[in-house]
Amino acid sequence: MLGRFSYLKLYIPAACAGIFLLTACENDLNKVKAIAAADATKPVDRTTGLDVIFSDSAKVKFHITTPLMLDYKTTPAYSLMPKGVKVVFYNEKMQIAGTIIADTGIRRDTLIEFHHNVVATNPEGSVLKSDELIWNQFKKQVYSNKKVVMTKVGGDVVTGTSVVSDDKLQHPIFQNATAVIHVNGDLTQ
């Protein structure tokens, strides 16, 4: 009986050590998972002084600049431009056809989101201001679901709760719009 007891003395510490090691491995795996999850929120690529010209069929379409772009390889991947972004659009004659400037930009697939102090101009010189403007490059459309104010060259001001337009801002459609329209004081019959 003493022999069985001495085996038991050996098995109990060995079993405890095994359980301790398995528990320690599980904690280490949890730590590894936590570290991997934290790394997923870090940018994979960091680009400073980004200056890119986009063309189609050897014709320049737009030029984008930002002092800092952070690329995240999450699912889905996206790029953050936290220190401002500027896009300049060009027409067929390589003349400036409009701009979009914002404090922050986010590129997701074919969308570029502009946030905070967004100022967009169209070829006629009308200026649209909002806290958000989303540009769908594939559909060649811009839109905002936040308050927008457009000041036209003649001084007319249109305010809306949201807007949808072509990407050149030439045909905006405002929702819940109000406007201040300047009319010529001359009445001729």
mmCIF file of C-alpha atoms in Angstrom:
data_model
loop_
_atom_site.group_PDB
_atom_site.id
_atom_site.type_symbol
_atom_site.label_atom_id
_atom_site.label_comp_id
_atom_site.label_asym_id
_atom_site.label_seq_id
_atom_site.Cartn_x
_atom_site.Cartn_y
_atom_site.Cartn_z
ATOM 1 C CA MET A 1 0.000 0.000 0.000
ATOM 2 C CA LEU A 2 2.930 2.239 0.669
ATOM 3 C CA GLY A 3 4.049 1.662 -2.949
ATOM 4 C CA ARG A 4 0.754 2.880 -4.347
ATOM 5 C CA PHE A 5 0.890 5.946 -2.109
ATOM 6 C CA SER A 6 4.361 6.892 -3.389
ATOM 7 C CA TYR A 7 3.098 6.640 -6.999
ATOM 8 C CA LEU A 8 0.194 8.858 -6.014
ATOM 9 C CA LYS A 9 2.667 11.359 -4.557
ATOM 10 C CA LEU A 10 4.386 11.488 -7.951
ATOM 11 C CA TYR A 11 1.200 11.684 -10.061
ATOM 12 C CA ILE A 12 -0.478 14.523 -8.145
ATOM 13 C CA PRO A 13 2.439 16.993 -8.563
ATOM 14 C CA ALA A 14 2.888 15.930 -12.199
ATOM 15 C CA ALA A 15 -0.847 16.413 -12.894
ATOM 16 C CA CYS A 16 -0.801 19.827 -11.197
ATOM 17 C CA ALA A 17 2.234 20.877 -13.247
ATOM 18 C CA GLY A 18 0.490 19.732 -16.447
ATOM 19 C CA ILE A 19 -2.666 21.690 -15.631
ATOM 20 C CA PHE A 20 -0.542 24.731 -14.771
ATOM 21 C CA LEU A 21 1.329 24.491 -18.081
ATOM 22 C CA LEU A 22 -1.895 24.120 -20.085
ATOM 23 C CA THR A 23 -3.378 27.134 -18.321
ATOM 24 C CA ALA A 24 -0.195 29.115 -18.897
ATOM 25 C CA CYS A 25 -0.301 28.254 -22.611
ATOM 26 C CA GLU A 26 -3.905 29.380 -22.847
ATOM 27 C CA ASN A 27 -3.073 32.722 -21.255
ATOM 28 C CA ASP A 28 -0.138 33.135 -23.641
ATOM 29 C CA LEU A 29 -2.458 32.428 -26.597
ATOM 30 C CA ASN A 30 -4.882 35.054 -25.288
ATOM 31 C CA LYS A 31 -2.013 37.526 -25.025
ATOM 32 C CA VAL A 32 -0.949 36.720 -28.584
ATOM 33 C CA LYS A 33 -4.510 37.263 -29.815
ATOM 34 C CA ALA A 34 -4.734 40.581 -27.953
ATOM 35 C CA ILE A 35 -1.433 41.754 -29.427
ATOM 36 C CA ALA A 36 -2.525 40.706 -32.928
ATOM 37 C CA ALA A 37 -5.841 42.549 -32.520
ATOM 38 C CA ALA A 38 -4.026 45.690 -31.366
ATOM 39 C CA ASP A 39 -1.650 45.472 -34.351
ATOM 40 C CA ALA A 40 -4.616 45.262 -36.732
ATOM 41 C CA THR A 41 -5.587 48.818 -35.739
ATOM 42 C CA LYS A 42 -2.122 50.154 -36.574
ATOM 43 C CA PRO A 43 -1.348 51.439 -40.063
ATOM 44 C CA VAL A 44 0.639 49.136 -42.293
ATOM 45 C CA ASP A 45 1.991 51.900 -44.515
ATOM 46 C CA ARG A 46 2.681 55.543 -43.698
ATOM 47 C CA THR A 47 3.184 57.998 -46.562
ATOM 48 C CA THR A 48 4.215 61.607 -46.031
ATOM 49 C CA GLY A 49 3.935 64.325 -48.644
ATOM 50 C CA LEU A 50 1.616 62.356 -50.932
ATOM 51 C CA ASP A 51 1.235 64.014 -54.340
ATOM 52 C CA VAL A 52 -0.539 61.851 -56.939
ATOM 53 C CA ILE A 53 -1.912 62.652 -60.391
ATOM 54 C CA PHE A 54 -4.673 60.363 -61.710
ATOM 55 C CA SER A 55 -5.192 60.043 -65.434
ATOM 56 C CA ASP A 56 -7.372 58.079 -67.804
ATOM 57 C CA SER A 57 -6.411 57.474 -71.438
ATOM 58 C CA ALA A 58 -3.424 59.798 -71.015
ATOM 59 C CA LYS A 59 -5.668 62.654 -69.818
ATOM 60 C CA VAL A 60 -5.211 64.035 -66.313
ATOM 61 C CA LYS A 61 -8.470 63.775 -64.379
ATOM 62 C CA PHE A 62 -7.507 64.931 -60.888
ATOM 63 C CA HIS A 63 -4.568 65.628 -58.611
ATOM 64 C CA ILE A 64 -4.637 64.697 -54.913
ATOM 65 C CA THR A 65 -2.269 65.937 -52.212
ATOM 66 C CA THR A 66 -2.066 65.254 -48.481
ATOM 67 C CA PRO A 67 0.738 65.711 -45.964
ATOM 68 C CA LEU A 68 0.098 62.298 -44.376
ATOM 69 C CA MET A 69 -1.689 59.125 -45.472
ATOM 70 C CA LEU A 70 -2.005 56.041 -43.281
ATOM 71 C CA ASP A 71 -2.967 52.760 -44.990
ATOM 72 C CA TYR A 72 -4.791 50.162 -42.905
ATOM 73 C CA LYS A 73 -4.947 46.576 -44.172
ATOM 74 C CA THR A 74 -8.074 45.669 -42.226
ATOM 75 C CA THR A 75 -11.089 44.061 -43.857
ATOM 76 C CA PRO A 76 -12.042 46.119 -45.756
ATOM 77 C CA ALA A 77 -8.835 48.093 -46.220
ATOM 78 C CA TYR A 78 -8.887 51.887 -46.068
ATOM 79 C CA SER A 79 -6.570 54.900 -46.042
ATOM 80 C CA LEU A 80 -6.789 57.787 -43.608
ATOM 81 C CA MET A 81 -5.583 61.311 -44.403
ATOM 82 C CA PRO A 82 -5.720 62.898 -40.918
ATOM 83 C CA LYS A 83 -3.815 66.124 -41.636
ATOM 84 C CA GLY A 84 -5.872 67.429 -44.537
ATOM 85 C CA VAL A 85 -6.486 66.590 -48.171
ATOM 86 C CA LYS A 86 -6.860 68.552 -51.392
ATOM 87 C CA VAL A 87 -8.222 67.309 -54.717
ATOM 88 C CA VAL A 88 -7.951 69.402 -57.891
ATOM 89 C CA PHE A 89 -10.104 68.372 -60.871
ATOM 90 C CA TYR A 90 -9.089 69.137 -64.461
ATOM 91 C CA ASN A 91 -11.104 69.472 -67.671
ATOM 92 C CA GLU A 92 -10.067 68.235 -71.121
ATOM 93 C CA LYS A 93 -7.972 71.399 -71.692
ATOM 94 C CA MET A 94 -6.008 70.773 -68.459
ATOM 95 C CA GLN A 95 -7.680 73.748 -66.793
ATOM 96 C CA ILE A 96 -8.783 73.545 -63.180
ATOM 97 C CA ALA A 97 -12.423 72.442 -63.159
ATOM 98 C CA GLY A 98 -12.948 72.402 -59.400
ATOM 99 C CA THR A 99 -11.455 71.542 -56.019
ATOM 100 C CA ILE A 100 -12.308 69.800 -52.776
ATOM 101 C CA ILE A 101 -10.396 70.664 -49.596
ATOM 102 C CA ALA A 102 -11.004 69.141 -46.145
ATOM 103 C CA ASP A 103 -9.348 68.708 -42.756
ATOM 104 C CA THR A 104 -9.615 64.890 -42.969
ATOM 105 C CA GLY A 105 -10.036 62.344 -45.740
ATOM 106 C CA ILE A 106 -10.781 58.622 -45.814
ATOM 107 C CA ARG A 107 -10.368 56.516 -48.961
ATOM 108 C CA ARG A 108 -12.366 53.292 -49.152
ATOM 109 C CA ASP A 109 -12.366 51.432 -52.450
ATOM 110 C CA THR A 110 -13.995 53.859 -54.950
ATOM 111 C CA LEU A 111 -15.163 56.315 -52.252
ATOM 112 C CA ILE A 112 -13.278 59.220 -50.767
ATOM 113 C CA GLU A 113 -14.898 60.748 -47.699
ATOM 114 C CA PHE A 114 -14.062 64.351 -46.815
ATOM 115 C CA HIS A 115 -14.746 65.453 -43.233
ATOM 116 C CA HIS A 116 -14.525 68.684 -41.240
ATOM 117 C CA ASN A 117 -14.397 72.102 -42.901
ATOM 118 C CA VAL A 118 -15.083 70.745 -46.383
ATOM 119 C CA VAL A 119 -14.920 73.375 -49.123
ATOM 120 C CA ALA A 120 -15.666 72.366 -52.719
ATOM 121 C CA THR A 121 -15.701 74.601 -55.790
ATOM 122 C CA ASN A 122 -17.159 73.933 -59.225
ATOM 123 C CA PRO A 123 -15.995 75.221 -62.657
ATOM 124 C CA GLU A 124 -18.278 78.285 -62.431
ATOM 125 C CA GLY A 125 -16.779 79.303 -59.087
ATOM 126 C CA SER A 126 -19.702 78.314 -56.842
ATOM 127 C CA VAL A 127 -18.535 77.210 -53.393
ATOM 128 C CA LEU A 128 -20.125 74.386 -51.386
ATOM 129 C CA LYS A 129 -19.347 74.112 -47.660
ATOM 130 C CA SER A 130 -20.234 71.250 -45.342
ATOM 131 C CA ASP A 131 -18.843 69.079 -42.584
ATOM 132 C CA GLU A 132 -18.979 66.046 -44.896
ATOM 133 C CA LEU A 133 -18.760 65.318 -48.598
ATOM 134 C CA ILE A 134 -18.489 61.839 -50.083
ATOM 135 C CA TRP A 135 -17.121 61.372 -53.580
ATOM 136 C CA ASN A 136 -18.030 58.165 -55.401
ATOM 137 C CA GLN A 137 -15.423 57.959 -58.168
ATOM 138 C CA PHE A 138 -17.157 55.045 -59.904
ATOM 139 C CA LYS A 139 -20.548 56.787 -60.138
ATOM 140 C CA LYS A 140 -18.929 60.228 -60.682
ATOM 141 C CA GLN A 141 -21.139 61.590 -57.933
ATOM 142 C CA VAL A 142 -20.723 63.572 -54.699
ATOM 143 C CA TYR A 143 -23.174 63.669 -51.826
ATOM 144 C CA SER A 144 -23.542 64.713 -48.221
ATOM 145 C CA ASN A 145 -26.011 63.773 -45.520
ATOM 146 C CA LYS A 146 -25.078 66.792 -43.415
ATOM 147 C CA LYS A 147 -26.020 70.454 -43.685
ATOM 148 C CA VAL A 148 -24.628 72.078 -46.828
ATOM 149 C CA VAL A 149 -24.381 75.701 -47.931
ATOM 150 C CA MET A 150 -23.669 76.630 -51.554
ATOM 151 C CA THR A 151 -22.751 80.194 -52.448
ATOM 152 C CA LYS A 152 -23.026 80.927 -56.153
ATOM 153 C CA VAL A 153 -20.908 83.467 -58.036
ATOM 154 C CA GLY A 154 -23.707 86.048 -58.150
ATOM 155 C CA GLY A 155 -24.150 85.889 -54.362
ATOM 156 C CA ASP A 156 -27.137 83.531 -54.252
ATOM 157 C CA VAL A 157 -26.976 81.184 -51.251
ATOM 158 C CA VAL A 158 -28.691 77.778 -51.087
ATOM 159 C CA THR A 159 -28.810 75.852 -47.810
ATOM 160 C CA GLY A 160 -29.966 72.247 -47.492
ATOM 161 C CA THR A 161 -29.988 69.370 -45.037
ATOM 162 C CA SER A 162 -28.200 67.202 -47.630
ATOM 163 C CA VAL A 163 -27.126 67.244 -51.277
ATOM 164 C CA VAL A 164 -26.520 64.918 -54.227
ATOM 165 C CA SER A 165 -24.681 66.085 -57.345
ATOM 166 C CA ASP A 166 -22.453 65.104 -60.224
ATOM 167 C CA ASP A 167 -18.781 65.140 -59.216
ATOM 168 C CA LYS A 168 -18.297 68.559 -60.851
ATOM 169 C CA LEU A 169 -21.024 70.083 -58.602
ATOM 170 C CA GLN A 170 -22.801 71.512 -61.628
ATOM 171 C CA HIS A 171 -26.225 69.961 -60.974
ATOM 172 C CA PRO A 172 -26.745 69.821 -57.195
ATOM 173 C CA ILE A 173 -30.038 68.607 -55.766
ATOM 174 C CA PHE A 174 -30.641 69.860 -52.224
ATOM 175 C CA GLN A 175 -33.049 68.336 -49.719
ATOM 176 C CA ASN A 176 -35.085 70.676 -47.472
ATOM 177 C CA ALA A 177 -33.571 73.659 -49.252
ATOM 178 C CA THR A 178 -33.875 77.323 -48.439
ATOM 179 C CA ALA A 179 -32.302 80.052 -50.532
ATOM 180 C CA VAL A 180 -31.454 83.699 -50.708
ATOM 181 C CA ILE A 181 -31.775 84.705 -54.364
ATOM 182 C CA HIS A 182 -30.665 88.074 -55.669
ATOM 183 C CA VAL A 183 -32.918 89.416 -58.394
ATOM 184 C CA ASN A 184 -32.347 92.306 -60.724
ATOM 185 C CA GLY A 185 -34.364 95.349 -59.604
ATOM 186 C CA ASP A 186 -35.186 96.440 -63.151
ATOM 187 C CA LEU A 187 -38.739 95.661 -64.184
ATOM 188 C CA THR A 188 -39.234 95.945 -67.917
ATOM 189 C CA GLN A 189 -42.337 95.035 -69.804
#
